[in-house]
Amino acid sequence: MCGIVGYIGNREVQPILVDGLSKLEYRGYDSAGIAVLERERLDVRKAEGRLANLSEKLDKRPLKGTIGIGHTRWATHGGPSDANSHPHTDMSGKFSVVHNGIIENYMELKEELMGKGVVFRSETDTEVIAHLMADLYDGDLVRTVRALIGRIQGAFSIGVITEHEPDKLVAVRQASPLVIGAGQGENFIASDMAAVIEHTRDVYILEDGDLAVITAEEITIMKAETGAPAQRKKLRVHWDVEQVKKGQFEHFMLKEIHEQPLTLRNTMLGRLGRDDQVTFEGLELTDKYVQGIEKIFIVACGTAYHAGLVGKAAIEKLTRIPVETDIASEFRYRDPIVTDKTLVIVVSQSGETADTLAALQESQRRGAKVLAITNVATSSIARDADYVIPTVAGPEIAVASTKAYTAQLIAFYLLAIYFCQAKGTLDDQERRDLVRGLKELPLQVEKVLENADEVRCFAESIKDQKSLFFIGRGLDYAVALEGSLKLKEISYIHSEAYAAGELKHGSLALVEEGTPVIALVTHQELYEKTVSNIKEVKARGAHVMGVTGEGNMDLFNAVDEICFIPQASQLFAPILAVVPLQLISYYTSLALGNDIDKPRNLAKSVTVE
């Protein structure tokens, strides 16, 4: 949620801040703002809506200076407005702050400050920080920020500048991501590496409780509570700058859909060894430990949860270990039965998802080991987990996840085979056949993408519909859930996914003449059952598109349109079946003229509960 960027150096700061915010706008786009120190005087520009609105203001009245902070907001406390936009200042206008996260005790602090005569101008929790800093300031900004951290409660990352000490930028992290970019004669802060990668590839990842004092020439990191030095390793980012640009594609989402063959290859790269054995470098899961696992929980949110449903099926089928998939926001509140014989697998694209991180910590508290599947190897979840499998999907900018999802599926398939090797539940030939099927998937996805026009017409035909349904059985149901979510996220058409056999138990009442239904029919053993369910919706007037494997021509007898995908192992079909659903969502949203990469009310990285 929300994006922070900051700069101190000898270059004009405004274009650096605006460009950095453009790389972070996927994290929040309800409003944006920057604060700049020019000749020891603080000036602020803010605007409701997209970053373009702020840019328009800055074109008319630019800010000059070489130190500043910026923010792009996803609204939590208070609706989108100029007043609620960050950066916030104190009454004197001498302190300015940007903040991600939530200050849980802000009302208590607000009442205290109002009792001292402070007048608030916004509905946000963040404004409390600016006023409290002014109240606590004793002539030393670092000491003041340390005192501030002792007063506020919650999850936060904060950037602060002040007229009183115009040669420094102070940043704090507590349960909300923040990185420092280290340059030559200039330094940066950001909530995501994407904001600084064009300027430097050297970064420090702040940990919870870190406070950083940043000047143009120096970065000092300490523990906020004690003031003791904190040693943090400088990391080198190896992303290609082009990965955070759209290139020839109109939208990041379309680019990322088309990058899936590459991300599948990258996630398998180096993990398929001699004799088609699955290996994970640095993953210290011993055969003895795997053999002793009595139960697995897969815990995640949204798209990652849907990947977990496929992961559950793969692990149970291949290893016979019982697996339960749970929604992260519910997991820790239901007193889960977790022991030292339980493995908890948490899945998160960003590695910063607040609910998933909380589930990880609760699982460890109960004695379980935690394995993380994440796209960001330096994230909080990756650092806190006992074991990590990076998905190597590269930066994903569009809010609606595509390539991260299919990379997560590959990670689950590899993990399931890895467990098989430890438990001896598959013979060598069965394992080789599975690995051969995995290796074929990138080329098969390329084939699906070559036929994108097959689904574009269907997508354009449903743009004026008010409701749509996805149905499937077994793993097809898991894919239906993901397809339905994608359509909702970016087209805003009401969409639901149902296990096809459940339709007759109530949901069939929602089907009427002309209702679009997308039916997934990739399980040969469930083929006839699913066709029967399709006939049930057809009898009520539904218009049905079937997604099935090549060669299933007799499905034409039951549906109105067909999208064929390459034949693959039943276990791996979800990767192929989801691609046309991603394309349907994209082309439907395109036909509606929506902002595809930045859907309303949503943000990419959900770092608050």
PDB file of C-alpha atoms in Angstrom, residues 256-503:
ATOM      1  CA  GLU A 256       3.532  -9.547 -17.760  1.00  0.00           C
ATOM      2  CA  ILE A 257       1.080 -12.039 -19.273  1.00  0.00           C
ATOM      3  CA  HIS A 258       3.441 -12.400 -22.221  1.00  0.00           C
ATOM      4  CA  GLU A 259       6.492 -12.720 -19.933  1.00  0.00           C
ATOM      5  CA  GLN A 260       5.130 -15.925 -18.401  1.00  0.00           C
ATOM      6  CA  PRO A 261       7.072 -18.385 -20.590  1.00  0.00           C
ATOM      7  CA  LEU A 262      10.277 -16.651 -19.442  1.00  0.00           C
ATOM      8  CA  THR A 263       9.288 -16.531 -15.771  1.00  0.00           C
ATOM      9  CA  LEU A 264       8.369 -20.229 -15.824  1.00  0.00           C
ATOM     10  CA  ARG A 265      11.799 -21.046 -17.252  1.00  0.00           C
ATOM     11  CA  ASN A 266      13.532 -18.775 -14.726  1.00  0.00           C
ATOM     12  CA  THR A 267      11.700 -20.349 -11.786  1.00  0.00           C
ATOM     13  CA  MET A 268      12.775 -23.816 -12.958  1.00  0.00           C
ATOM     14  CA  LEU A 269      16.317 -22.697 -13.830  1.00  0.00           C
ATOM     15  CA  GLY A 270      18.959 -24.439 -11.740  1.00  0.00           C
ATOM     16  CA  ARG A 271      16.358 -26.517  -9.919  1.00  0.00           C
ATOM     17  CA  LEU A 272      16.179 -29.478 -12.298  1.00  0.00           C
ATOM     18  CA  GLY A 273      19.421 -31.369 -11.900  1.00  0.00           C
ATOM     19  CA  ARG A 274      20.928 -34.606 -13.112  1.00  0.00           C
ATOM     20  CA  ASP A 275      18.541 -37.450 -13.801  1.00  0.00           C
ATOM     21  CA  ASP A 276      15.674 -34.959 -13.561  1.00  0.00           C
ATOM     22  CA  GLN A 277      16.099 -34.591  -9.812  1.00  0.00           C
ATOM     23  CA  VAL A 278      14.609 -31.436  -8.240  1.00  0.00           C
ATOM     24  CA  THR A 279      17.148 -29.479  -6.209  1.00  0.00           C
ATOM     25  CA  PHE A 280      16.862 -26.209  -4.300  1.00  0.00           C
ATOM     26  CA  GLU A 281      20.144 -24.441  -3.623  1.00  0.00           C
ATOM     27  CA  GLY A 282      20.328 -23.379   0.018  1.00  0.00           C
ATOM     28  CA  LEU A 283      17.037 -25.047   0.992  1.00  0.00           C
ATOM     29  CA  GLU A 284      18.008 -27.075   4.052  1.00  0.00           C
ATOM     30  CA  LEU A 285      14.910 -29.261   4.247  1.00  0.00           C
ATOM     31  CA  THR A 286      16.404 -32.651   5.108  1.00  0.00           C
ATOM     32  CA  ASP A 287      14.844 -35.937   4.037  1.00  0.00           C
ATOM     33  CA  LYS A 288      14.386 -36.788   7.729  1.00  0.00           C
ATOM     34  CA  TYR A 289      12.446 -33.583   8.375  1.00  0.00           C
ATOM     35  CA  VAL A 290      10.206 -34.063   5.314  1.00  0.00           C
ATOM     36  CA  GLN A 291       9.512 -37.660   6.313  1.00  0.00           C
ATOM     37  CA  GLY A 292       8.411 -36.446   9.743  1.00  0.00           C
ATOM     38  CA  ILE A 293       5.874 -33.858   8.478  1.00  0.00           C
ATOM     39  CA  GLU A 294       2.393 -34.843   9.620  1.00  0.00           C
ATOM     40  CA  LYS A 295       0.484 -31.929   8.123  1.00  0.00           C
ATOM     41  CA  ILE A 296       1.040 -28.919   5.891  1.00  0.00           C
ATOM     42  CA  PHE A 297      -0.780 -25.583   5.981  1.00  0.00           C
ATOM     43  CA  ILE A 298      -0.628 -23.314   2.939  1.00  0.00           C
ATOM     44  CA  VAL A 299      -1.462 -19.771   4.019  1.00  0.00           C
ATOM     45  CA  ALA A 300      -1.895 -16.838   1.645  1.00  0.00           C
ATOM     46  CA  CYS A 301      -4.196 -14.075   0.377  1.00  0.00           C
ATOM     47  CA  GLY A 302      -5.944 -13.412  -2.939  1.00  0.00           C
ATOM     48  CA  THR A 303      -4.160 -14.767  -5.998  1.00  0.00           C
ATOM     49  CA  ALA A 304      -1.484 -16.399  -3.842  1.00  0.00           C
ATOM     50  CA  TYR A 305      -4.248 -18.263  -1.986  1.00  0.00           C
ATOM     51  CA  HIS A 306      -5.524 -19.586  -5.316  1.00  0.00           C
ATOM     52  CA  ALA A 307      -1.994 -20.779  -6.110  1.00  0.00           C
ATOM     53  CA  GLY A 308      -2.067 -22.504  -2.739  1.00  0.00           C
ATOM     54  CA  LEU A 309      -5.188 -24.454  -3.724  1.00  0.00           C
ATOM     55  CA  VAL A 310      -3.284 -25.904  -6.673  1.00  0.00           C
ATOM     56  CA  GLY A 311      -0.264 -26.478  -4.431  1.00  0.00           C
ATOM     57  CA  LYS A 312      -2.446 -28.414  -1.980  1.00  0.00           C
ATOM     58  CA  ALA A 313      -3.634 -30.753  -4.735  1.00  0.00           C
ATOM     59  CA  ALA A 314      -0.106 -31.305  -6.064  1.00  0.00           C
ATOM     60  CA  ILE A 315       1.426 -32.049  -2.664  1.00  0.00           C
ATOM     61  CA  GLU A 316      -1.386 -34.324  -1.514  1.00  0.00           C
ATOM     62  CA  LYS A 317      -1.492 -36.252  -4.777  1.00  0.00           C
ATOM     63  CA  LEU A 318       2.246 -36.811  -4.998  1.00  0.00           C
ATOM     64  CA  THR A 319       3.231 -37.175  -1.332  1.00  0.00           C
ATOM     65  CA  ARG A 320       0.026 -38.193   0.502  1.00  0.00           C
ATOM     66  CA  ILE A 321       0.759 -35.591   3.201  1.00  0.00           C
ATOM     67  CA  PRO A 322      -2.529 -33.937   4.268  1.00  0.00           C
ATOM     68  CA  VAL A 323      -2.625 -30.254   3.316  1.00  0.00           C
ATOM     69  CA  GLU A 324      -4.977 -27.489   4.408  1.00  0.00           C
ATOM     70  CA  THR A 325      -5.142 -24.193   2.522  1.00  0.00           C
ATOM     71  CA  ASP A 326      -6.147 -21.184   4.583  1.00  0.00           C
ATOM     72  CA  ILE A 327      -6.764 -17.478   4.074  1.00  0.00           C
ATOM     73  CA  ALA A 328      -4.032 -15.584   5.906  1.00  0.00           C
ATOM     74  CA  SER A 329      -6.347 -12.948   7.358  1.00  0.00           C
ATOM     75  CA  GLU A 330      -8.349 -15.717   9.073  1.00  0.00           C
ATOM     76  CA  PHE A 331      -5.596 -18.167   9.966  1.00  0.00           C
ATOM     77  CA  ARG A 332      -4.150 -16.723  13.163  1.00  0.00           C
ATOM     78  CA  TYR A 333      -7.532 -15.791  14.601  1.00  0.00           C
ATOM     79  CA  ARG A 334      -8.992 -19.304  14.532  1.00  0.00           C
ATOM     80  CA  ASP A 335      -6.555 -20.984  16.932  1.00  0.00           C
ATOM     81  CA  PRO A 336      -5.067 -23.298  14.259  1.00  0.00           C
ATOM     82  CA  ILE A 337      -3.785 -26.714  15.305  1.00  0.00           C
ATOM     83  CA  VAL A 338      -0.089 -26.242  14.547  1.00  0.00           C
ATOM     84  CA  THR A 339       2.740 -28.292  16.084  1.00  0.00           C
ATOM     85  CA  ASP A 340       6.414 -28.965  15.520  1.00  0.00           C
ATOM     86  CA  LYS A 341       5.309 -31.708  13.097  1.00  0.00           C
ATOM     87  CA  THR A 342       3.511 -29.114  10.956  1.00  0.00           C
ATOM     88  CA  LEU A 343       5.075 -27.315   8.006  1.00  0.00           C
ATOM     89  CA  VAL A 344       3.466 -23.977   7.187  1.00  0.00           C
ATOM     90  CA  ILE A 345       3.952 -22.690   3.631  1.00  0.00           C
ATOM     91  CA  VAL A 346       3.259 -18.969   3.228  1.00  0.00           C
ATOM     92  CA  VAL A 347       2.885 -17.489  -0.250  1.00  0.00           C
ATOM     93  CA  SER A 348       3.225 -13.790  -1.136  1.00  0.00           C
ATOM     94  CA  GLN A 349       4.293 -12.042  -4.324  1.00  0.00           C
ATOM     95  CA  SER A 350       5.698  -9.001  -2.503  1.00  0.00           C
ATOM     96  CA  GLY A 351       6.808 -10.795   0.634  1.00  0.00           C
ATOM     97  CA  GLU A 352       5.334  -7.916   2.629  1.00  0.00           C
ATOM     98  CA  THR A 353       1.655  -8.935   2.850  1.00  0.00           C
ATOM     99  CA  ALA A 354       0.725  -7.996   6.421  1.00  0.00           C
ATOM    100  CA  ASP A 355      -1.778 -10.805   7.053  1.00  0.00           C
ATOM    101  CA  THR A 356       0.590 -13.431   5.670  1.00  0.00           C
ATOM    102  CA  LEU A 357       3.515 -12.105   7.691  1.00  0.00           C
ATOM    103  CA  ALA A 358       1.375 -12.260  10.843  1.00  0.00           C
ATOM    104  CA  ALA A 359       0.407 -15.868  10.035  1.00  0.00           C
ATOM    105  CA  LEU A 360       4.095 -16.730   9.592  1.00  0.00           C
ATOM    106  CA  GLN A 361       4.966 -15.281  12.995  1.00  0.00           C
ATOM    107  CA  GLU A 362       2.031 -17.015  14.709  1.00  0.00           C
ATOM    108  CA  SER A 363       3.036 -20.367  13.178  1.00  0.00           C
ATOM    109  CA  GLN A 364       6.593 -20.022  14.423  1.00  0.00           C
ATOM    110  CA  ARG A 365       5.320 -19.040  17.861  1.00  0.00           C
ATOM    111  CA  ARG A 366       3.425 -22.347  17.940  1.00  0.00           C
ATOM    112  CA  GLY A 367       6.539 -24.324  17.068  1.00  0.00           C
ATOM    113  CA  ALA A 368       6.106 -24.898  13.317  1.00  0.00           C
ATOM    114  CA  LYS A 369       8.731 -24.401  10.647  1.00  0.00           C
ATOM    115  CA  VAL A 370       7.718 -21.963   7.897  1.00  0.00           C
ATOM    116  CA  LEU A 371       8.620 -22.130   4.220  1.00  0.00           C
ATOM    117  CA  ALA A 372       8.036 -18.978   2.141  1.00  0.00           C
ATOM    118  CA  ILE A 373       7.302 -18.848  -1.573  1.00  0.00           C
ATOM    119  CA  THR A 374       7.845 -15.237  -2.608  1.00  0.00           C
ATOM    120  CA  ASN A 375       8.976 -13.127  -5.532  1.00  0.00           C
ATOM    121  CA  VAL A 376      11.160 -10.821  -3.391  1.00  0.00           C
ATOM    122  CA  ALA A 377      14.067 -12.623  -1.767  1.00  0.00           C
ATOM    123  CA  THR A 378      14.907  -9.591   0.423  1.00  0.00           C
ATOM    124  CA  SER A 379      11.362  -9.125   1.769  1.00  0.00           C
ATOM    125  CA  SER A 380      10.196  -9.384   5.386  1.00  0.00           C
ATOM    126  CA  ILE A 381       8.561 -12.761   4.790  1.00  0.00           C
ATOM    127  CA  ALA A 382      11.700 -14.127   3.114  1.00  0.00           C
ATOM    128  CA  ARG A 383      13.891 -12.922   5.976  1.00  0.00           C
ATOM    129  CA  ASP A 384      11.617 -14.235   8.741  1.00  0.00           C
ATOM    130  CA  ALA A 385      10.817 -17.643   7.240  1.00  0.00           C
ATOM    131  CA  ASP A 386      12.866 -20.728   8.092  1.00  0.00           C
ATOM    132  CA  TYR A 387      13.094 -21.725   4.416  1.00  0.00           C
ATOM    133  CA  VAL A 388      12.600 -19.702   1.213  1.00  0.00           C
ATOM    134  CA  ILE A 389      11.818 -20.575  -2.408  1.00  0.00           C
ATOM    135  CA  PRO A 390      12.154 -17.435  -4.589  1.00  0.00           C
ATOM    136  CA  THR A 391       9.911 -17.492  -7.660  1.00  0.00           C
ATOM    137  CA  VAL A 392      12.222 -15.430  -9.929  1.00  0.00           C
ATOM    138  CA  ALA A 393       9.316 -13.786 -11.763  1.00  0.00           C
ATOM    139  CA  GLY A 394      11.012 -10.377 -11.830  1.00  0.00           C
ATOM    140  CA  PRO A 395       9.225  -7.143 -10.888  1.00  0.00           C
ATOM    141  CA  GLU A 396       5.461  -7.302 -11.379  1.00  0.00           C
ATOM    142  CA  ILE A 397       4.019  -3.790 -11.781  1.00  0.00           C
ATOM    143  CA  ALA A 398       0.364  -4.344 -12.714  1.00  0.00           C
ATOM    144  CA  VAL A 399      -1.861  -4.600  -9.653  1.00  0.00           C
ATOM    145  CA  ALA A 400      -3.581  -7.707 -11.054  1.00  0.00           C
ATOM    146  CA  SER A 401      -1.065 -10.525 -10.642  1.00  0.00           C
ATOM    147  CA  THR A 402      -0.366 -12.815 -13.595  1.00  0.00           C
ATOM    148  CA  LYS A 403       3.223 -13.986 -13.993  1.00  0.00           C
ATOM    149  CA  ALA A 404       3.760 -14.137 -10.224  1.00  0.00           C
ATOM    150  CA  TYR A 405       0.804 -16.539  -9.959  1.00  0.00           C
ATOM    151  CA  THR A 406       2.069 -19.006 -12.562  1.00  0.00           C
ATOM    152  CA  ALA A 407       5.583 -18.797 -11.100  1.00  0.00           C
ATOM    153  CA  GLN A 408       4.083 -19.727  -7.721  1.00  0.00           C
ATOM    154  CA  LEU A 409       2.452 -22.760  -9.338  1.00  0.00           C
ATOM    155  CA  ILE A 410       5.813 -23.863 -10.735  1.00  0.00           C
ATOM    156  CA  ALA A 411       7.351 -23.461  -7.275  1.00  0.00           C
ATOM    157  CA  PHE A 412       4.628 -25.680  -5.796  1.00  0.00           C
ATOM    158  CA  TYR A 413       5.100 -28.348  -8.463  1.00  0.00           C
ATOM    159  CA  LEU A 414       8.857 -28.389  -7.877  1.00  0.00           C
ATOM    160  CA  LEU A 415       8.336 -28.547  -4.118  1.00  0.00           C
ATOM    161  CA  ALA A 416       5.879 -31.440  -4.415  1.00  0.00           C
ATOM    162  CA  ILE A 417       8.371 -33.435  -6.501  1.00  0.00           C
ATOM    163  CA  TYR A 418      11.146 -32.514  -4.039  1.00  0.00           C
ATOM    164  CA  PHE A 419       9.049 -33.933  -1.199  1.00  0.00           C
ATOM    165  CA  CYS A 420       8.415 -37.080  -3.275  1.00  0.00           C
ATOM    166  CA  GLN A 421      12.157 -37.615  -3.561  1.00  0.00           C
ATOM    167  CA  ALA A 422      12.509 -37.381   0.215  1.00  0.00           C
ATOM    168  CA  LYS A 423       9.557 -39.670   0.949  1.00  0.00           C
ATOM    169  CA  GLY A 424      10.010 -42.116  -1.916  1.00  0.00           C
ATOM    170  CA  THR A 425       6.378 -41.835  -2.991  1.00  0.00           C
ATOM    171  CA  LEU A 426       7.154 -41.844  -6.740  1.00  0.00           C
ATOM    172  CA  ASP A 427       9.292 -44.188  -8.752  1.00  0.00           C
ATOM    173  CA  ASP A 428      12.003 -42.755 -10.992  1.00  0.00           C
ATOM    174  CA  GLN A 429       9.985 -43.051 -14.194  1.00  0.00           C
ATOM    175  CA  GLU A 430       6.976 -41.273 -12.722  1.00  0.00           C
ATOM    176  CA  ARG A 431       9.236 -38.456 -11.528  1.00  0.00           C
ATOM    177  CA  ARG A 432      10.938 -38.132 -14.917  1.00  0.00           C
ATOM    178  CA  ASP A 433       7.552 -37.947 -16.635  1.00  0.00           C
ATOM    179  CA  LEU A 434       6.485 -35.131 -14.324  1.00  0.00           C
ATOM    180  CA  VAL A 435       9.708 -33.196 -14.857  1.00  0.00           C
ATOM    181  CA  ARG A 436       9.391 -33.660 -18.611  1.00  0.00           C
ATOM    182  CA  GLY A 437       5.890 -32.184 -18.396  1.00  0.00           C
ATOM    183  CA  LEU A 438       7.192 -29.202 -16.440  1.00  0.00           C
ATOM    184  CA  LYS A 439       9.868 -28.514 -19.022  1.00  0.00           C
ATOM    185  CA  GLU A 440       7.249 -28.425 -21.793  1.00  0.00           C
ATOM    186  CA  LEU A 441       5.084 -25.794 -20.078  1.00  0.00           C
ATOM    187  CA  PRO A 442       6.912 -22.617 -21.268  1.00  0.00           C
ATOM    188  CA  LEU A 443       6.517 -23.587 -24.934  1.00  0.00           C
ATOM    189  CA  GLN A 444       2.900 -24.581 -24.338  1.00  0.00           C
ATOM    190  CA  VAL A 445       2.154 -21.202 -22.743  1.00  0.00           C
ATOM    191  CA  GLU A 446       3.738 -19.519 -25.771  1.00  0.00           C
ATOM    192  CA  LYS A 447       1.304 -21.459 -27.942  1.00  0.00           C
ATOM    193  CA  VAL A 448      -1.661 -20.250 -25.868  1.00  0.00           C
ATOM    194  CA  LEU A 449      -0.437 -16.650 -26.206  1.00  0.00           C
ATOM    195  CA  GLU A 450      -0.150 -17.006 -29.975  1.00  0.00           C
ATOM    196  CA  ASN A 451      -3.894 -17.655 -30.052  1.00  0.00           C
ATOM    197  CA  ALA A 452      -4.894 -14.669 -27.913  1.00  0.00           C
ATOM    198  CA  ASP A 453      -7.351 -13.431 -30.538  1.00  0.00           C
ATOM    199  CA  GLU A 454      -9.485 -16.528 -29.902  1.00  0.00           C
ATOM    200  CA  VAL A 455     -10.616 -15.077 -26.575  1.00  0.00           C
ATOM    201  CA  ARG A 456     -10.532 -11.378 -27.473  1.00  0.00           C
ATOM    202  CA  CYS A 457     -13.865 -11.509 -29.278  1.00  0.00           C
ATOM    203  CA  PHE A 458     -15.480 -13.265 -26.322  1.00  0.00           C
ATOM    204  CA  ALA A 459     -14.007 -10.662 -23.951  1.00  0.00           C
ATOM    205  CA  GLU A 460     -15.415  -7.802 -25.993  1.00  0.00           C
ATOM    206  CA  SER A 461     -18.816  -9.497 -26.105  1.00  0.00           C
ATOM    207  CA  ILE A 462     -19.145  -9.570 -22.307  1.00  0.00           C
ATOM    208  CA  LYS A 463     -18.110  -5.986 -21.570  1.00  0.00           C
ATOM    209  CA  ASP A 464     -21.702  -4.827 -21.053  1.00  0.00           C
ATOM    210  CA  GLN A 465     -22.721  -7.779 -18.902  1.00  0.00           C
ATOM    211  CA  LYS A 466     -23.544  -7.173 -15.244  1.00  0.00           C
ATOM    212  CA  SER A 467     -22.640 -10.663 -14.038  1.00  0.00           C
ATOM    213  CA  LEU A 468     -20.594 -13.646 -15.165  1.00  0.00           C
ATOM    214  CA  PHE A 469     -19.823 -17.110 -13.803  1.00  0.00           C
ATOM    215  CA  PHE A 470     -16.827 -19.452 -13.906  1.00  0.00           C
ATOM    216  CA  ILE A 471     -17.305 -23.148 -13.240  1.00  0.00           C
ATOM    217  CA  GLY A 472     -15.016 -26.150 -12.962  1.00  0.00           C
ATOM    218  CA  ARG A 473     -14.289 -29.275 -10.968  1.00  0.00           C
ATOM    219  CA  GLY A 474     -11.148 -30.305  -9.108  1.00  0.00           C
ATOM    220  CA  LEU A 475      -8.179 -28.177 -10.103  1.00  0.00           C
ATOM    221  CA  ASP A 476     -10.385 -26.471 -12.683  1.00  0.00           C
ATOM    222  CA  TYR A 477     -12.342 -24.970  -9.778  1.00  0.00           C
ATOM    223  CA  ALA A 478      -9.137 -23.514  -8.316  1.00  0.00           C
ATOM    224  CA  VAL A 479      -8.361 -21.940 -11.696  1.00  0.00           C
ATOM    225  CA  ALA A 480     -11.944 -20.679 -11.971  1.00  0.00           C
ATOM    226  CA  LEU A 481     -11.471 -18.802  -8.696  1.00  0.00           C
ATOM    227  CA  GLU A 482      -8.385 -17.075 -10.063  1.00  0.00           C
ATOM    228  CA  GLY A 483     -10.060 -16.263 -13.394  1.00  0.00           C
ATOM    229  CA  SER A 484     -13.044 -14.783 -11.592  1.00  0.00           C
ATOM    230  CA  LEU A 485     -10.821 -12.652  -9.357  1.00  0.00           C
ATOM    231  CA  LYS A 486      -8.892 -11.297 -12.351  1.00  0.00           C
ATOM    232  CA  LEU A 487     -12.104 -10.259 -14.095  1.00  0.00           C
ATOM    233  CA  LYS A 488     -13.448  -8.545 -10.981  1.00  0.00           C
ATOM    234  CA  GLU A 489     -10.171  -6.749 -10.282  1.00  0.00           C
ATOM    235  CA  ILE A 490      -9.829  -4.917 -13.564  1.00  0.00           C
ATOM    236  CA  SER A 491     -13.197  -4.974 -15.380  1.00  0.00           C
ATOM    237  CA  TYR A 492     -15.423  -4.331 -12.309  1.00  0.00           C
ATOM    238  CA  ILE A 493     -17.955  -6.841 -13.670  1.00  0.00           C
ATOM    239  CA  HIS A 494     -19.504  -8.955 -10.929  1.00  0.00           C
ATOM    240  CA  SER A 495     -18.068 -12.431 -11.279  1.00  0.00           C
ATOM    241  CA  GLU A 496     -18.294 -15.613  -9.223  1.00  0.00           C
ATOM    242  CA  ALA A 497     -16.598 -18.986  -9.436  1.00  0.00           C
ATOM    243  CA  TYR A 498     -18.392 -22.173  -8.455  1.00  0.00           C
ATOM    244  CA  ALA A 499     -17.464 -25.792  -8.146  1.00  0.00           C
ATOM    245  CA  ALA A 500     -19.547 -27.024 -11.069  1.00  0.00           C
ATOM    246  CA  GLY A 501     -21.229 -29.811  -9.114  1.00  0.00           C
ATOM    247  CA  GLU A 502     -22.520 -27.274  -6.561  1.00  0.00           C
ATOM    248  CA  LEU A 503     -24.561 -25.253  -9.046  1.00  0.00           C
TER     249      LEU A 503
END
